[in-house]
PDB file of C-alpha atoms in Angstrom:
ATOM      1  CA  UNK O  23     100.670 130.961  70.568  1.00 77.00           C
ATOM      2  CA  UNK O  24     100.725 132.787  73.936  1.00 90.00           C
ATOM      3  CA  UNK O  25      97.834 133.080  76.172  1.00 96.00           C
ATOM      4  CA  UNK O  26      97.765 136.786  75.898  1.00 95.00           C
ATOM      5  CA  UNK O  27      96.714 136.199  72.276  1.00 96.00           C
ATOM      6  CA  UNK O  28      93.562 134.381  73.305  1.00 97.00           C
ATOM      7  CA  UNK O  29      93.017 136.989  76.067  1.00 97.00           C
ATOM      8  CA  UNK O  30      93.066 139.705  73.181  1.00 96.00           C
ATOM      9  CA  UNK O  31      90.887 137.731  71.151  1.00 97.00           C
ATOM     10  CA  UNK O  32      87.865 137.569  73.808  1.00 97.00           C
ATOM     11  CA  UNK O  33      88.537 141.056  75.343  1.00 94.00           C
ATOM     12  CA  UNK O  34      89.188 143.654  72.352  1.00 91.00           C
ATOM     13  CA  UNK O  35      85.803 145.258  73.082  1.00 82.00           C
ATOM     14  CA  UNK O  36      82.489 145.601  71.380  1.00 84.00           C
ATOM     15  CA  UNK O  37      82.389 144.684  67.609  1.00 82.00           C
ATOM     16  CA  UNK O  38      85.948 143.247  67.708  1.00 90.00           C
ATOM     17  CA  UNK O  39      86.048 140.601  70.324  1.00 93.00           C
ATOM     18  CA  UNK O  40      84.845 136.909  69.598  1.00 96.00           C
ATOM     19  CA  UNK O  41      84.498 133.670  71.305  1.00 97.00           C
ATOM     20  CA  UNK O  42      87.446 131.185  70.818  1.00 98.00           C
ATOM     21  CA  UNK O  43      87.285 128.328  68.522  1.00 98.00           C
ATOM     22  CA  UNK O  44      87.469 124.935  69.674  1.00 98.00           C
ATOM     23  CA  UNK O  45      91.191 124.671  68.676  1.00 98.00           C
ATOM     24  CA  UNK O  46      92.059 127.852  70.191  1.00 98.00           C
ATOM     25  CA  UNK O  47      90.441 126.909  73.605  1.00 98.00           C
ATOM     26  CA  UNK O  48      92.444 123.649  73.250  1.00 98.00           C
ATOM     27  CA  UNK O  49      95.533 125.758  72.913  1.00 97.00           C
ATOM     28  CA  UNK O  50      94.649 128.184  75.583  1.00 98.00           C
ATOM     29  CA  UNK O  51      94.029 125.229  78.298  1.00 98.00           C
ATOM     30  CA  UNK O  52      97.230 123.498  77.196  1.00 97.00           C
ATOM     31  CA  UNK O  53      99.125 126.505  77.980  1.00 97.00           C
ATOM     32  CA  UNK O  54      97.408 127.135  81.355  1.00 97.00           C
ATOM     33  CA  UNK O  55      98.073 123.370  82.274  1.00 97.00           C
ATOM     34  CA  UNK O  56     101.688 123.332  81.405  1.00 94.00           C
ATOM     35  CA  UNK O  57     102.184 126.494  83.457  1.00 89.00           C
ATOM     36  CA  UNK O  58     103.289 128.306  80.407  1.00 86.00           C
ATOM     37  CA  UNK O  59     101.373 131.354  80.987  1.00 92.00           C
ATOM     38  CA  UNK O  60     101.433 134.442  83.422  1.00 94.00           C
ATOM     39  CA  UNK O  61      98.941 134.196  86.280  1.00 95.00           C
ATOM     40  CA  UNK O  62      97.629 137.534  85.373  1.00 96.00           C
ATOM     41  CA  UNK O  63      96.784 136.264  81.946  1.00 97.00           C
ATOM     42  CA  UNK O  64      95.235 133.105  83.342  1.00 97.00           C
ATOM     43  CA  UNK O  65      92.824 135.022  85.710  1.00 97.00           C
ATOM     44  CA  UNK O  66      91.889 137.478  82.765  1.00 97.00           C
ATOM     45  CA  UNK O  67      91.203 134.688  80.222  1.00 97.00           C
ATOM     46  CA  UNK O  68      88.888 132.918  82.983  1.00 97.00           C
ATOM     47  CA  UNK O  69      87.029 135.894  83.878  1.00 97.00           C
ATOM     48  CA  UNK O  70      86.401 137.080  80.319  1.00 97.00           C
ATOM     49  CA  UNK O  71      85.072 133.736  79.512  1.00 97.00           C
ATOM     50  CA  UNK O  72      82.728 133.985  82.478  1.00 95.00           C
ATOM     51  CA  UNK O  73      81.488 137.575  81.596  1.00 94.00           C
ATOM     52  CA  UNK O  74      80.899 136.448  78.025  1.00 94.00           C
ATOM     53  CA  UNK O  75      79.471 133.190  78.849  1.00 95.00           C
ATOM     54  CA  UNK O  76      81.280 129.925  77.615  1.00 96.00           C
ATOM     55  CA  UNK O  77      80.234 128.591  74.269  1.00 97.00           C
ATOM     56  CA  UNK O  78      80.024 124.601  73.539  1.00 97.00           C
ATOM     57  CA  UNK O  79      83.246 124.771  71.221  1.00 98.00           C
ATOM     58  CA  UNK O  80      85.318 126.540  74.068  1.00 98.00           C
ATOM     59  CA  UNK O  81      84.154 123.988  76.677  1.00 98.00           C
ATOM     60  CA  UNK O  82      84.930 121.129  74.306  1.00 98.00           C
ATOM     61  CA  UNK O  83      88.304 122.481  73.555  1.00 98.00           C
ATOM     62  CA  UNK O  84      89.040 123.227  77.209  1.00 98.00           C
ATOM     63  CA  UNK O  85      88.009 119.743  78.247  1.00 98.00           C
ATOM     64  CA  UNK O  86      89.936 118.027  75.513  1.00 98.00           C
ATOM     65  CA  UNK O  87      93.069 119.729  76.432  1.00 98.00           C
ATOM     66  CA  UNK O  88      92.291 118.728  80.092  1.00 98.00           C
ATOM     67  CA  UNK O  89      91.809 115.266  79.379  1.00 97.00           C
ATOM     68  CA  UNK O  90      95.009 114.856  77.175  1.00 97.00           C
ATOM     69  CA  UNK O  91      96.893 115.521  80.312  1.00 95.00           C
ATOM     70  CA  UNK O  92      95.413 112.925  82.221  1.00 94.00           C
ATOM     71  CA  UNK O  93      97.253 109.465  82.818  1.00 91.00           C
ATOM     72  CA  UNK O  94      95.803 106.498  81.113  1.00 91.00           C
ATOM     73  CA  UNK O  95      93.263 105.003  83.547  1.00 95.00           C
ATOM     74  CA  UNK O  96      91.313 101.602  83.279  1.00 95.00           C
ATOM     75  CA  UNK O  97      88.301 101.748  81.116  1.00 96.00           C
ATOM     76  CA  UNK O  98      84.663 102.107  82.612  1.00 98.00           C
ATOM     77  CA  UNK O  99      81.149 102.118  81.276  1.00 98.00           C
ATOM     78  CA  UNK O 100      79.785 105.016  83.165  1.00 98.00           C
ATOM     79  CA  UNK O 101      81.340 108.479  83.981  1.00 98.00           C
ATOM     80  CA  UNK O 102      79.809 110.154  87.046  1.00 98.00           C
ATOM     81  CA  UNK O 103      81.333 113.624  87.811  1.00 98.00           C
ATOM     82  CA  UNK O 104      80.699 115.226  91.312  1.00 97.00           C
ATOM     83  CA  UNK O 105      81.732 118.801  91.655  1.00 95.00           C
ATOM     84  CA  UNK O 106      78.801 120.688  93.441  1.00 89.00           C
ATOM     85  CA  UNK O 107      79.312 122.583  96.565  1.00 76.00           C
ATOM     86  CA  UNK O 108      76.004 121.076  98.130  1.00 63.00           C
ATOM     87  CA  UNK O 109      74.775 124.097  99.983  1.00 62.00           C
ATOM     88  CA  UNK O 110      71.079 123.198  98.915  1.00 56.00           C
ATOM     89  CA  UNK O 111      71.151 119.502  99.356  1.00 68.00           C
ATOM     90  CA  UNK O 112      70.837 116.944 102.001  1.00 81.00           C
ATOM     91  CA  UNK O 113      72.623 113.596 102.263  1.00 90.00           C
ATOM     92  CA  UNK O 114      74.319 112.330  99.091  1.00 94.00           C
ATOM     93  CA  UNK O 115      71.880 109.622  98.277  1.00 94.00           C
ATOM     94  CA  UNK O 116      73.213 109.523  94.611  1.00 96.00           C
ATOM     95  CA  UNK O 117      76.363 107.515  96.030  1.00 96.00           C
ATOM     96  CA  UNK O 118      73.924 104.673  96.568  1.00 96.00           C
ATOM     97  CA  UNK O 119      72.328 105.130  93.153  1.00 97.00           C
ATOM     98  CA  UNK O 120      75.840 104.782  91.629  1.00 97.00           C
ATOM     99  CA  UNK O 121      76.558 101.632  93.788  1.00 96.00           C
ATOM    100  CA  UNK O 122      73.290  99.938  92.370  1.00 96.00           C
ATOM    101  CA  UNK O 123      74.534 100.638  88.658  1.00 97.00           C
ATOM    102  CA  UNK O 124      77.817  98.949  89.609  1.00 97.00           C
ATOM    103  CA  UNK O 125      75.804  95.986  91.147  1.00 95.00           C
ATOM    104  CA  UNK O 126      74.008  95.762  87.880  1.00 96.00           C
ATOM    105  CA  UNK O 127      77.285  94.888  86.527  1.00 97.00           C
ATOM    106  CA  UNK O 128      78.459  98.243  84.917  1.00 98.00           C
ATOM    107  CA  UNK O 129      81.917  99.625  85.734  1.00 98.00           C
ATOM    108  CA  UNK O 130      81.137 103.177  87.270  1.00 98.00           C
ATOM    109  CA  UNK O 131      83.865 105.812  87.809  1.00 98.00           C
ATOM    110  CA  UNK O 132      83.029 108.781  90.158  1.00 98.00           C
ATOM    111  CA  UNK O 133      85.459 111.830  90.320  1.00 98.00           C
ATOM    112  CA  UNK O 134      85.547 115.111  91.842  1.00 96.00           C
ATOM    113  CA  UNK O 135      86.018 117.915  94.238  1.00 96.00           C
ATOM    114  CA  UNK O 136      83.298 119.710  96.325  1.00 90.00           C
ATOM    115  CA  UNK O 137      85.223 122.562  98.038  1.00 86.00           C
ATOM    116  CA  UNK O 138      84.731 122.767 101.591  1.00 82.00           C
ATOM    117  CA  UNK O 139      81.696 120.706 101.521  1.00 84.00           C
ATOM    118  CA  UNK O 140      82.672 117.426 103.022  1.00 87.00           C
ATOM    119  CA  UNK O 141      79.285 115.257 102.715  1.00 90.00           C
ATOM    120  CA  UNK O 142      80.200 113.508  99.472  1.00 93.00           C
ATOM    121  CA  UNK O 143      83.728 112.317 100.372  1.00 94.00           C
ATOM    122  CA  UNK O 144      82.333 111.405 104.160  1.00 93.00           C
ATOM    123  CA  UNK O 145      79.785 109.457 102.257  1.00 94.00           C
ATOM    124  CA  UNK O 146      81.773 107.257 100.325  1.00 96.00           C
ATOM    125  CA  UNK O 147      82.527 104.719 102.990  1.00 93.00           C
ATOM    126  CA  UNK O 148      78.866 104.413 103.787  1.00 92.00           C
ATOM    127  CA  UNK O 149      78.004 103.722 100.377  1.00 94.00           C
ATOM    128  CA  UNK O 150      80.758 101.123 100.062  1.00 93.00           C
ATOM    129  CA  UNK O 151      82.723 103.107  97.316  1.00 97.00           C
ATOM    130  CA  UNK O 152      86.577 102.821  97.571  1.00 97.00           C
ATOM    131  CA  UNK O 153      88.841 106.154  96.838  1.00 98.00           C
ATOM    132  CA  UNK O 154      91.705 105.617  94.223  1.00 97.00           C
ATOM    133  CA  UNK O 155      94.762 107.674  94.475  1.00 95.00           C
ATOM    134  CA  UNK O 156      96.820 106.065  91.835  1.00 95.00           C
ATOM    135  CA  UNK O 157      95.934 104.230  88.536  1.00 96.00           C
ATOM    136  CA  UNK O 158      96.780 100.704  90.175  1.00 97.00           C
ATOM    137  CA  UNK O 159      94.627 101.347  92.834  1.00 97.00           C
ATOM    138  CA  UNK O 160      91.775 102.345  90.625  1.00 98.00           C
ATOM    139  CA  UNK O 161      92.048  99.291  88.695  1.00 97.00           C
ATOM    140  CA  UNK O 162      92.037  97.103  91.810  1.00 98.00           C
ATOM    141  CA  UNK O 163      88.737  99.011  92.999  1.00 98.00           C
ATOM    142  CA  UNK O 164      87.137  98.370  89.775  1.00 98.00           C
ATOM    143  CA  UNK O 165      88.123  94.698  89.427  1.00 98.00           C
ATOM    144  CA  UNK O 166      86.984  94.005  92.938  1.00 97.00           C
ATOM    145  CA  UNK O 167      83.730  96.415  93.440  1.00 97.00           C
ATOM    146  CA  UNK O 168      83.062  97.738  89.644  1.00 97.00           C
ATOM    147  CA  UNK O 169      82.904 101.308  91.225  1.00 98.00           C
ATOM    148  CA  UNK O 170      85.452 103.710  92.553  1.00 98.00           C
ATOM    149  CA  UNK O 171      86.065 107.408  93.458  1.00 98.00           C
ATOM    150  CA  UNK O 172      88.975 109.511  91.978  1.00 98.00           C
ATOM    151  CA  UNK O 173      89.691 112.792  93.604  1.00 97.00           C
ATOM    152  CA  UNK O 174      90.663 115.447  91.338  1.00 97.00           C
ATOM    153  CA  UNK O 175      93.465 116.922  93.099  1.00 97.00           C
ATOM    154  CA  UNK O 176      95.501 113.694  92.803  1.00 95.00           C
ATOM    155  CA  UNK O 177      94.222 112.691  89.296  1.00 95.00           C
ATOM    156  CA  UNK O 178      94.747 116.131  87.873  1.00 97.00           C
ATOM    157  CA  UNK O 179      96.570 118.403  90.026  1.00 97.00           C
ATOM    158  CA  UNK O 180      97.127 121.168  87.306  1.00 97.00           C
ATOM    159  CA  UNK O 181      93.432 121.194  86.625  1.00 97.00           C
ATOM    160  CA  UNK O 182      92.611 121.237  90.239  1.00 97.00           C
ATOM    161  CA  UNK O 183      95.024 124.528  90.780  1.00 96.00           C
ATOM    162  CA  UNK O 184      92.781 126.159  88.114  1.00 97.00           C
ATOM    163  CA  UNK O 185      89.672 125.070  89.857  1.00 96.00           C
ATOM    164  CA  UNK O 186      90.947 126.424  93.169  1.00 94.00           C
ATOM    165  CA  UNK O 187      91.490 129.990  91.720  1.00 95.00           C
ATOM    166  CA  UNK O 188      87.900 130.486  92.803  1.00 92.00           C
ATOM    167  CA  UNK O 189      89.362 131.316  96.115  1.00 90.00           C
ATOM    168  CA  UNK O 190      91.725 134.235  94.538  1.00 93.00           C
ATOM    169  CA  UNK O 191      89.074 135.498  91.876  1.00 92.00           C
ATOM    170  CA  UNK O 192      86.116 135.472  94.203  1.00 91.00           C
ATOM    171  CA  UNK O 193      83.931 133.662  91.343  1.00 89.00           C
ATOM    172  CA  UNK O 194      83.547 130.371  89.799  1.00 89.00           C
ATOM    173  CA  UNK O 195      84.897 129.936  86.289  1.00 94.00           C
ATOM    174  CA  UNK O 196      84.411 127.571  83.390  1.00 95.00           C
ATOM    175  CA  UNK O 197      86.829 125.318  85.012  1.00 97.00           C
ATOM    176  CA  UNK O 198      83.711 123.917  87.053  1.00 94.00           C
ATOM    177  CA  UNK O 199      82.027 122.900  83.907  1.00 95.00           C
ATOM    178  CA  UNK O 200      85.379 121.661  82.173  1.00 97.00           C
ATOM    179  CA  UNK O 201      85.774 119.298  85.116  1.00 97.00           C
ATOM    180  CA  UNK O 202      82.363 117.927  84.602  1.00 97.00           C
ATOM    181  CA  UNK O 203      83.335 117.101  80.981  1.00 97.00           C
ATOM    182  CA  UNK O 204      86.440 114.865  82.117  1.00 97.00           C
ATOM    183  CA  UNK O 205      85.975 111.400  80.969  1.00 97.00           C
ATOM    184  CA  UNK O 206      88.934 109.791  82.819  1.00 96.00           C
ATOM    185  CA  UNK O 207      87.839 106.108  82.154  1.00 97.00           C
ATOM    186  CA  UNK O 208      86.886 106.656  78.495  1.00 96.00           C
ATOM    187  CA  UNK O 209      83.505 105.724  79.263  1.00 97.00           C
ATOM    188  CA  UNK O 210      80.798 105.478  76.560  1.00 96.00           C
ATOM    189  CA  UNK O 211      78.181 107.073  78.876  1.00 98.00           C
ATOM    190  CA  UNK O 212      78.170 109.775  81.320  1.00 98.00           C
ATOM    191  CA  UNK O 213      75.816 111.237  83.749  1.00 98.00           C
ATOM    192  CA  UNK O 214      75.913 114.899  84.883  1.00 97.00           C
ATOM    193  CA  UNK O 215      74.233 117.148  87.330  1.00 95.00           C
ATOM    194  CA  UNK O 216      74.299 120.898  86.970  1.00 93.00           C
ATOM    195  CA  UNK O 217      72.841 123.684  89.490  1.00 88.00           C
ATOM    196  CA  UNK O 218      71.814 126.276  86.476  1.00 85.00           C
ATOM    197  CA  UNK O 219      69.440 125.053  83.832  1.00 86.00           C
ATOM    198  CA  UNK O 220      71.397 126.756  81.218  1.00 86.00           C
ATOM    199  CA  UNK O 221      74.266 124.611  81.340  1.00 87.00           C
ATOM    200  CA  UNK O 222      72.298 121.335  80.608  1.00 92.00           C
ATOM    201  CA  UNK O 223      72.350 122.116  76.730  1.00 93.00           C
ATOM    202  CA  UNK O 224      75.941 123.774  76.924  1.00 94.00           C
ATOM    203  CA  UNK O 225      77.438 120.521  78.092  1.00 96.00           C
ATOM    204  CA  UNK O 226      75.244 118.322  75.656  1.00 95.00           C
ATOM    205  CA  UNK O 227      76.376 120.307  72.709  1.00 96.00           C
ATOM    206  CA  UNK O 228      80.090 120.262  74.165  1.00 97.00           C
ATOM    207  CA  UNK O 229      79.815 116.426  74.230  1.00 97.00           C
ATOM    208  CA  UNK O 230      78.670 116.231  70.755  1.00 97.00           C
ATOM    209  CA  UNK O 231      81.530 118.218  69.691  1.00 97.00           C
ATOM    210  CA  UNK O 232      83.836 115.593  71.632  1.00 97.00           C
ATOM    211  CA  UNK O 233      82.117 112.779  69.795  1.00 96.00           C
ATOM    212  CA  UNK O 234      80.756 111.118  73.037  1.00 97.00           C
ATOM    213  CA  UNK O 235      78.175 108.609  72.731  1.00 97.00           C
ATOM    214  CA  UNK O 236      75.511 108.764  75.567  1.00 98.00           C
ATOM    215  CA  UNK O 237      75.105 111.455  77.965  1.00 98.00           C
ATOM    216  CA  UNK O 238      72.451 112.474  80.474  1.00 98.00           C
ATOM    217  CA  UNK O 239      72.562 115.939  82.163  1.00 97.00           C
ATOM    218  CA  UNK O 240      69.859 117.135  84.591  1.00 97.00           C
ATOM    219  CA  UNK O 241      69.268 120.047  87.093  1.00 93.00           C
ATOM    220  CA  UNK O 242      69.980 117.782  90.077  1.00 90.00           C
ATOM    221  CA  UNK O 243      70.031 118.038  93.801  1.00 85.00           C
ATOM    222  CA  UNK O 244      72.461 120.663  94.742  1.00 86.00           C
ATOM    223  CA  UNK O 245      74.142 120.451  91.295  1.00 91.00           C
ATOM    224  CA  UNK O 246      74.876 116.837  91.563  1.00 94.00           C
ATOM    225  CA  UNK O 247      73.382 113.931  89.340  1.00 96.00           C
ATOM    226  CA  UNK O 248      70.572 113.194  91.664  1.00 95.00           C
ATOM    227  CA  UNK O 249      66.778 113.106  90.811  1.00 94.00           C
ATOM    228  CA  UNK O 250      64.266 114.869  93.053  1.00 91.00           C
ATOM    229  CA  UNK O 251      61.474 112.276  92.943  1.00 91.00           C
ATOM    230  CA  UNK O 252      58.844 114.758  93.493  1.00 89.00           C
ATOM    231  CA  UNK O 253      59.323 116.847  90.315  1.00 90.00           C
ATOM    232  CA  UNK O 254      59.311 116.422  86.555  1.00 93.00           C
ATOM    233  CA  UNK O 255      62.928 116.049  85.302  1.00 93.00           C
ATOM    234  CA  UNK O 256      64.093 117.661  82.071  1.00 96.00           C
ATOM    235  CA  UNK O 257      67.126 115.593  80.745  1.00 97.00           C
ATOM    236  CA  UNK O 258      69.367 116.749  77.920  1.00 96.00           C
ATOM    237  CA  UNK O 259      72.284 115.085  76.395  1.00 97.00           C
ATOM    238  CA  UNK O 260      73.263 112.526  73.802  1.00 98.00           C
ATOM    239  CA  UNK O 261      72.068 108.945  72.615  1.00 97.00           C
ATOM    240  CA  UNK O 262      74.299 107.033  70.157  1.00 96.00           C
ATOM    241  CA  UNK O 263      75.912 110.386  69.435  1.00 95.00           C
ATOM    242  CA  UNK O 264      72.559 112.153  68.512  1.00 94.00           C
ATOM    243  CA  UNK O 265      71.299 115.127  70.444  1.00 93.00           C
ATOM    244  CA  UNK O 266      68.484 113.869  72.913  1.00 96.00           C
ATOM    245  CA  UNK O 267      66.087 115.072  75.359  1.00 95.00           C
ATOM    246  CA  UNK O 268      63.364 113.750  77.380  1.00 96.00           C
ATOM    247  CA  UNK O 269      60.995 114.675  80.434  1.00 96.00           C
ATOM    248  CA  UNK O 270      60.782 112.161  83.321  1.00 94.00           C
ATOM    249  CA  UNK O 271      57.514 112.229  85.330  1.00 92.00           C
ATOM    250  CA  UNK O 272      57.406 113.024  88.976  1.00 90.00           C
ATOM    251  CA  UNK O 273      56.253 110.334  91.522  1.00 82.00           C
ATOM    252  CA  UNK O 274      53.529 111.315  93.894  1.00 78.00           C
ATOM    253  CA  UNK O 275      55.248 113.186  97.019  1.00 68.00           C
ATOM    254  CA  UNK O 276      54.419 116.211  99.274  1.00 55.00           C
ATOM    255  CA  UNK O 277      56.527 119.044  98.216  1.00 62.00           C
ATOM    256  CA  UNK O 278      59.841 119.129  99.988  1.00 63.00           C
ATOM    257  CA  UNK O 279      63.450 120.126  99.691  1.00 63.00           C
ATOM    258  CA  UNK O 280      66.199 117.554  99.198  1.00 62.00           C
ATOM    259  CA  UNK O 281      67.977 119.567 102.194  1.00 57.00           C
ATOM    260  CA  UNK O 282      65.119 118.615 104.277  1.00 57.00           C
ATOM    261  CA  UNK O 283      65.843 115.000 104.307  1.00 57.00           C
ATOM    262  CA  UNK O 284      67.233 113.518 107.721  1.00 65.00           C
ATOM    263  CA  UNK O 285      70.998 114.232 108.455  1.00 74.00           C
ATOM    264  CA  UNK O 286      73.407 115.393 105.690  1.00 81.00           C
ATOM    265  CA  UNK O 287      75.902 112.777 106.992  1.00 83.00           C
ATOM    266  CA  UNK O 288      75.109 109.568 104.828  1.00 89.00           C
ATOM    267  CA  UNK O 289      76.268 107.172 107.417  1.00 85.00           C
ATOM    268  CA  UNK O 290      74.057 108.830 110.222  1.00 84.00           C
ATOM    269  CA  UNK O 291      70.934 109.246 107.818  1.00 82.00           C
ATOM    270  CA  UNK O 292      71.222 105.398 107.106  1.00 83.00           C
ATOM    271  CA  UNK O 293      71.237 104.353 110.891  1.00 79.00           C
ATOM    272  CA  UNK O 294      69.392 107.024 112.803  1.00 72.00           C
ATOM    273  CA  UNK O 295      65.917 106.409 111.302  1.00 69.00           C
ATOM    274  CA  UNK O 296      64.299 104.177 108.552  1.00 76.00           C
ATOM    275  CA  UNK O 297      64.900 105.501 105.184  1.00 83.00           C
ATOM    276  CA  UNK O 298      61.544 107.009 103.887  1.00 85.00           C
ATOM    277  CA  UNK O 299      59.765 106.566 100.597  1.00 87.00           C
ATOM    278  CA  UNK O 300      61.102 109.889  99.499  1.00 89.00           C
ATOM    279  CA  UNK O 301      64.563 109.016  99.949  1.00 90.00           C
ATOM    280  CA  UNK O 302      64.113 105.431  98.633  1.00 91.00           C
ATOM    281  CA  UNK O 303      62.622 107.158  95.480  1.00 93.00           C
ATOM    282  CA  UNK O 304      65.641 109.348  95.362  1.00 93.00           C
ATOM    283  CA  UNK O 305      68.078 106.427  95.096  1.00 95.00           C
ATOM    284  CA  UNK O 306      65.784 104.316  92.771  1.00 96.00           C
ATOM    285  CA  UNK O 307      65.115 107.092  90.455  1.00 96.00           C
ATOM    286  CA  UNK O 308      68.578 108.498  90.099  1.00 97.00           C
ATOM    287  CA  UNK O 309      69.825 104.907  89.478  1.00 97.00           C
ATOM    288  CA  UNK O 310      67.220 104.476  86.947  1.00 97.00           C
ATOM    289  CA  UNK O 311      68.270 107.430  85.071  1.00 98.00           C
ATOM    290  CA  UNK O 312      71.806 106.354  85.024  1.00 98.00           C
ATOM    291  CA  UNK O 313      70.832 103.004  83.849  1.00 98.00           C
ATOM    292  CA  UNK O 314      68.772 104.636  81.050  1.00 98.00           C
ATOM    293  CA  UNK O 315      71.807 106.289  79.975  1.00 98.00           C
ATOM    294  CA  UNK O 316      73.580 103.043  79.755  1.00 98.00           C
ATOM    295  CA  UNK O 317      70.729 101.592  77.431  1.00 97.00           C
ATOM    296  CA  UNK O 318      69.368  99.396  80.067  1.00 97.00           C
ATOM    297  CA  UNK O 319      65.662  98.398  79.285  1.00 94.00           C
ATOM    298  CA  UNK O 320      63.115  98.728  82.003  1.00 96.00           C
ATOM    299  CA  UNK O 321      65.631 100.892  84.144  1.00 97.00           C
ATOM    300  CA  UNK O 322      62.975 101.757  86.832  1.00 95.00           C
ATOM    301  CA  UNK O 323      62.250  98.148  87.604  1.00 96.00           C
ATOM    302  CA  UNK O 324      65.802  97.018  87.621  1.00 96.00           C
ATOM    303  CA  UNK O 325      66.882  99.854  89.939  1.00 96.00           C
ATOM    304  CA  UNK O 326      63.941  99.194  92.295  1.00 94.00           C
ATOM    305  CA  UNK O 327      64.771  95.341  92.396  1.00 94.00           C
ATOM    306  CA  UNK O 328      68.441  96.217  92.923  1.00 94.00           C
ATOM    307  CA  UNK O 329      67.625  98.356  95.896  1.00 93.00           C
ATOM    308  CA  UNK O 330      65.198  95.856  97.388  1.00 89.00           C
ATOM    309  CA  UNK O 331      68.008  93.401  97.485  1.00 83.00           C
ATOM    310  CA  UNK O 332      70.728  95.927  98.749  1.00 75.00           C
ATOM    311  CA  UNK O 333      68.810  98.095 101.373  1.00 71.00           C
ATOM    312  CA  UNK O 334      69.402  95.993 104.322  1.00 65.00           C
ATOM    313  CA  UNK O 335      73.027  95.199 103.447  1.00 69.00           C
ATOM    314  CA  UNK O 336      73.682  99.054 103.056  1.00 71.00           C
ATOM    315  CA  UNK O 337      72.057  99.990 106.321  1.00 64.00           C
ATOM    316  CA  UNK O 338      73.842  97.217 108.122  1.00 60.00           C
ATOM    317  CA  UNK O 339      77.409  98.129 106.847  1.00 64.00           C
ATOM    318  CA  UNK O 340      76.501 101.937 107.854  1.00 61.00           C
ATOM    319  CA  UNK O 341      75.912 100.511 111.370  1.00 55.00           C
ATOM    320  CA  UNK O 342      79.118  98.494 111.489  1.00 59.00           C
TER     321      UNK O 342
END
């Protein structure tokens, strides 16, 4: 089937158009990733999906086709995508949270692309997280540190090209959501942040169609999986394959924005001033949500104990 047939399905007009099935979405993405489609048809399909609003079967089909074209990588316990632009957030404290989860003995794979925002990648070294550009590098980092970061542009160049069409089309597309739904290391658990709350249920339902086991999706700091400790957090996703949701109570803090915390440069934030109680609770609270997704009992207590044992090492490493 050609991509134009899928464009026709989406764009016939009122009363005649319909959403793609999961299989049709798989076929459409396969055509786009192979380069077997005219660029005009690619743009038309992505913008029709945006105007209509993506469905869970469409996201599941697009993500499954994208996953099928990834190389085989080392398996991990927790998948942690990072694809937000970061305009409304401060330093990427969630990187330290991910590191705590790895120190608890879980293999963690971060992957992503943040557009022109450099805060996340600049913060990787300060958090003690290595970057892998090949499957062998990834395997070595995971064996050594139990955590690694995988850049989308080297892990999946064809999907990266589709994501970067935002610069041509002038609008984000469903590819942003598809990237979050990748699971490069075949993890049984995944944590995801979104900026728009409506995507929490969309991604949860798509994960169920993909037969995932455990997933936690939150409206996080700047669209990342990062918990604001002063707000109640509504979490959606899966537990053992079943649809799940839960509210997590806030901790007592004065109202403030994540973007108002210290320097956006994680290394500078760790060295210029003492880490405040608010930022400590960002790190601990985010790690606790991730540990909860992994099925850890008493995740808050474990996350706090891990941070208390690691805080001085992190700050010292940033100074070095």
